[in-house]
Amino acid sequence: MPRYADKIGSLLFCPDCGTLLSLPQDGEFEVVCEQCGHVEPASSYENIEIVTRSEPDAFPSALRQKRKTQTKVHAANEDLLKVTEKCPECGHMEAYSKEAQLRSADEGSTIFYTCVKCKFGWRVNN
Ligand SMILES: [Zn+2]
Ligand SMILES: [Zn+2]
């Protein structure tokens, strides 16, 4: 049984001494290890090309994962409303507002603002 090179990613390593094997030249059917003389058939590299070709399949799942993360972030900001309110810290005219109802109706409500620009937070009692 001949031993074949160890494949790590798109690289081939000599099974006898672990040396990185160089790519076969055009027209060559085998690659000889510079360290120990191990002969690796060039067909081992053809298999690697197949692996490379199937790689794009890995991208859709990666994109799907990214989309899932974005949805989560969106859901977290769902109850935040963007309003025109002047930031007391930097003077920016846009802030996220969130209304919080206090225990009794007499106490009214408190609106929490967060500056879109500098993330400064403040609140206003109604
Ligand atoms: Zn070797
Ligand atoms: Zn601000």
CSV table of C-alpha atoms and ligand atoms in Angstrom, one decimal:
chain,number,residue,atom,x,y,z
A,1,MET,CA,0.0,0.0,0.0
A,2,PRO,CA,1.6,3.3,-1.1
A,3,ARG,CA,1.2,6.1,1.4
A,4,TYR,CA,-0.3,9.4,0.3
A,5,ALA,CA,0.4,12.9,1.3
A,6,ASP,CA,-1.5,14.4,4.3
A,7,LYS,CA,-3.8,17.1,3.2
A,8,ILE,CA,-4.3,20.2,5.3
A,9,GLY,CA,-6.5,22.8,3.5
A,10,SER,CA,-5.1,23.0,0.0
A,11,LEU,CA,-1.6,22.0,1.0
A,12,LEU,CA,0.0,18.6,0.8
A,13,PHE,CA,2.6,17.3,3.3
A,14,CYS,CA,4.9,14.4,2.8
A,15,PRO,CA,3.5,11.3,4.7
A,16,ASP,CA,7.1,10.2,5.6
A,17,CYS,CA,8.8,13.3,6.9
A,18,GLY,CA,6.1,16.0,7.0
A,19,THR,CA,7.8,18.4,4.5
A,20,LEU,CA,5.5,20.7,2.5
A,21,LEU,CA,5.3,19.3,-1.0
A,22,SER,CA,5.6,21.6,-4.0
A,23,LEU,CA,2.9,21.8,-6.7
A,24,PRO,CA,3.5,19.5,-9.7
A,25,GLN,CA,4.8,21.2,-12.8
A,26,ASP,CA,2.9,21.1,-16.0
A,27,GLY,CA,3.2,17.7,-17.6
A,28,GLU,CA,4.6,16.0,-14.5
A,29,PHE,CA,2.7,13.1,-13.0
A,30,GLU,CA,4.4,13.0,-9.7
A,31,VAL,CA,6.0,15.2,-7.1
A,32,VAL,CA,9.2,14.1,-5.3
A,33,CYS,CA,9.7,15.2,-1.6
A,34,GLU,CA,12.8,17.4,-1.4
A,35,GLN,CA,13.7,16.0,2.0
A,36,CYS,CA,13.3,12.2,1.8
A,37,GLY,CA,12.5,11.4,-1.9
A,38,HIS,CA,8.9,10.3,-1.3
A,39,VAL,CA,7.1,10.2,-4.6
A,40,GLU,CA,3.6,11.6,-4.5
A,41,PRO,CA,1.3,11.1,-7.5
A,42,ALA,CA,0.1,14.4,-9.1
A,43,SER,CA,-3.4,13.0,-8.9
A,44,SER,CA,-3.4,13.8,-5.2
A,45,TYR,CA,-3.5,17.4,-6.2
A,46,GLU,CA,-6.5,16.8,-8.5
A,47,ASN,CA,-8.5,15.7,-5.5
A,48,ILE,CA,-7.7,19.0,-3.8
A,49,GLU,CA,-9.1,20.9,-6.8
A,50,ILE,CA,-12.4,19.1,-6.2
A,51,VAL,CA,-12.4,20.2,-2.6
A,52,THR,CA,-11.8,23.8,-3.7
A,53,ARG,CA,-14.6,23.6,-6.2
A,54,SER,CA,-17.1,22.5,-3.5
A,55,GLU,CA,-16.1,25.4,-1.2
A,56,PRO,CA,-18.7,27.9,-2.3
A,57,ASP,CA,-21.3,25.6,-0.7
A,58,ALA,CA,-20.0,26.7,2.6
A,59,PHE,CA,-20.8,30.4,2.0
A,60,PRO,CA,-24.7,30.2,2.0
A,61,SER,CA,-24.7,28.7,5.5
A,62,ALA,CA,-22.2,31.4,6.6
A,63,LEU,CA,-24.5,34.1,5.2
A,64,ARG,CA,-27.6,32.5,6.8
A,65,GLN,CA,-25.8,32.6,10.1
A,66,LYS,CA,-25.0,36.3,9.7
A,67,ARG,CA,-28.6,37.0,8.8
A,68,LYS,CA,-29.8,35.3,11.9
A,69,THR,CA,-27.5,37.5,14.0
A,70,GLN,CA,-28.8,40.6,12.4
A,71,THR,CA,-32.4,39.6,13.0
A,72,LYS,CA,-31.6,39.1,16.7
A,73,VAL,CA,-30.2,42.7,16.9
A,74,HIS,CA,-33.2,44.1,15.1
A,75,ALA,CA,-35.6,42.4,17.6
A,76,ALA,CA,-33.7,43.9,20.5
A,77,ASN,CA,-34.2,47.4,19.2
A,78,GLU,CA,-37.8,46.9,18.2
A,79,ASP,CA,-39.4,48.9,21.0
A,80,LEU,CA,-37.0,51.8,20.4
A,81,LEU,CA,-38.5,54.7,18.5
A,82,LYS,CA,-36.3,57.2,16.6
A,83,VAL,CA,-37.5,60.7,17.5
A,84,THR,CA,-36.4,64.3,16.9
A,85,GLU,CA,-35.0,65.3,20.3
A,86,LYS,CA,-32.0,67.5,21.1
A,87,CYS,CA,-29.2,65.7,22.9
A,88,PRO,CA,-28.2,67.7,25.9
A,89,GLU,CA,-24.7,66.3,25.6
A,90,CYS,CA,-23.7,66.9,22.0
A,91,GLY,CA,-26.7,68.8,20.5
A,92,HIS,CA,-27.5,66.1,17.9
A,93,MET,CA,-31.2,66.3,16.9
A,94,GLU,CA,-32.0,62.5,16.8
A,95,ALA,CA,-32.5,60.2,19.7
A,96,TYR,CA,-34.0,56.8,20.4
A,97,SER,CA,-36.9,57.1,22.8
A,98,LYS,CA,-38.5,54.5,25.0
A,99,GLU,CA,-41.5,55.2,27.2
A,100,ALA,CA,-41.8,53.6,30.6
A,101,GLN,CA,-45.1,53.7,32.4
A,102,LEU,CA,-44.7,54.2,36.1
A,103,ARG,CA,-46.8,52.3,38.7
A,104,SER,CA,-49.7,54.7,39.1
A,105,ALA,CA,-51.3,56.9,36.5
A,106,ASP,CA,-50.8,60.0,38.7
A,107,GLU,CA,-47.1,59.7,38.4
A,108,GLY,CA,-47.4,59.8,34.6
A,109,SER,CA,-44.7,58.3,32.5
A,110,THR,CA,-41.0,58.7,31.9
A,111,ILE,CA,-39.5,58.8,28.5
A,112,PHE,CA,-36.0,57.6,28.2
A,113,TYR,CA,-33.9,59.0,25.4
A,114,THR,CA,-30.6,57.8,24.0
A,115,CYS,CA,-28.7,60.0,21.6
A,116,VAL,CA,-28.2,58.4,18.2
A,117,LYS,CA,-24.8,60.1,17.8
A,118,CYS,CA,-23.0,59.9,21.1
A,119,LYS,CA,-25.2,57.3,22.9
A,120,PHE,CA,-25.8,59.7,25.8
A,121,GLY,CA,-28.8,58.7,27.8
A,122,TRP,CA,-31.3,61.0,29.6
A,123,ARG,CA,-34.9,60.9,30.7
A,124,VAL,CA,-37.9,63.3,30.7
A,125,ASN,CA,-40.8,63.0,33.1
A,126,ASN,CA,-44.2,63.8,31.7
B,1,ZN,ZN,9.4,13.5,2.8
B,2,ZN,ZN,-25.5,63.2,21.8
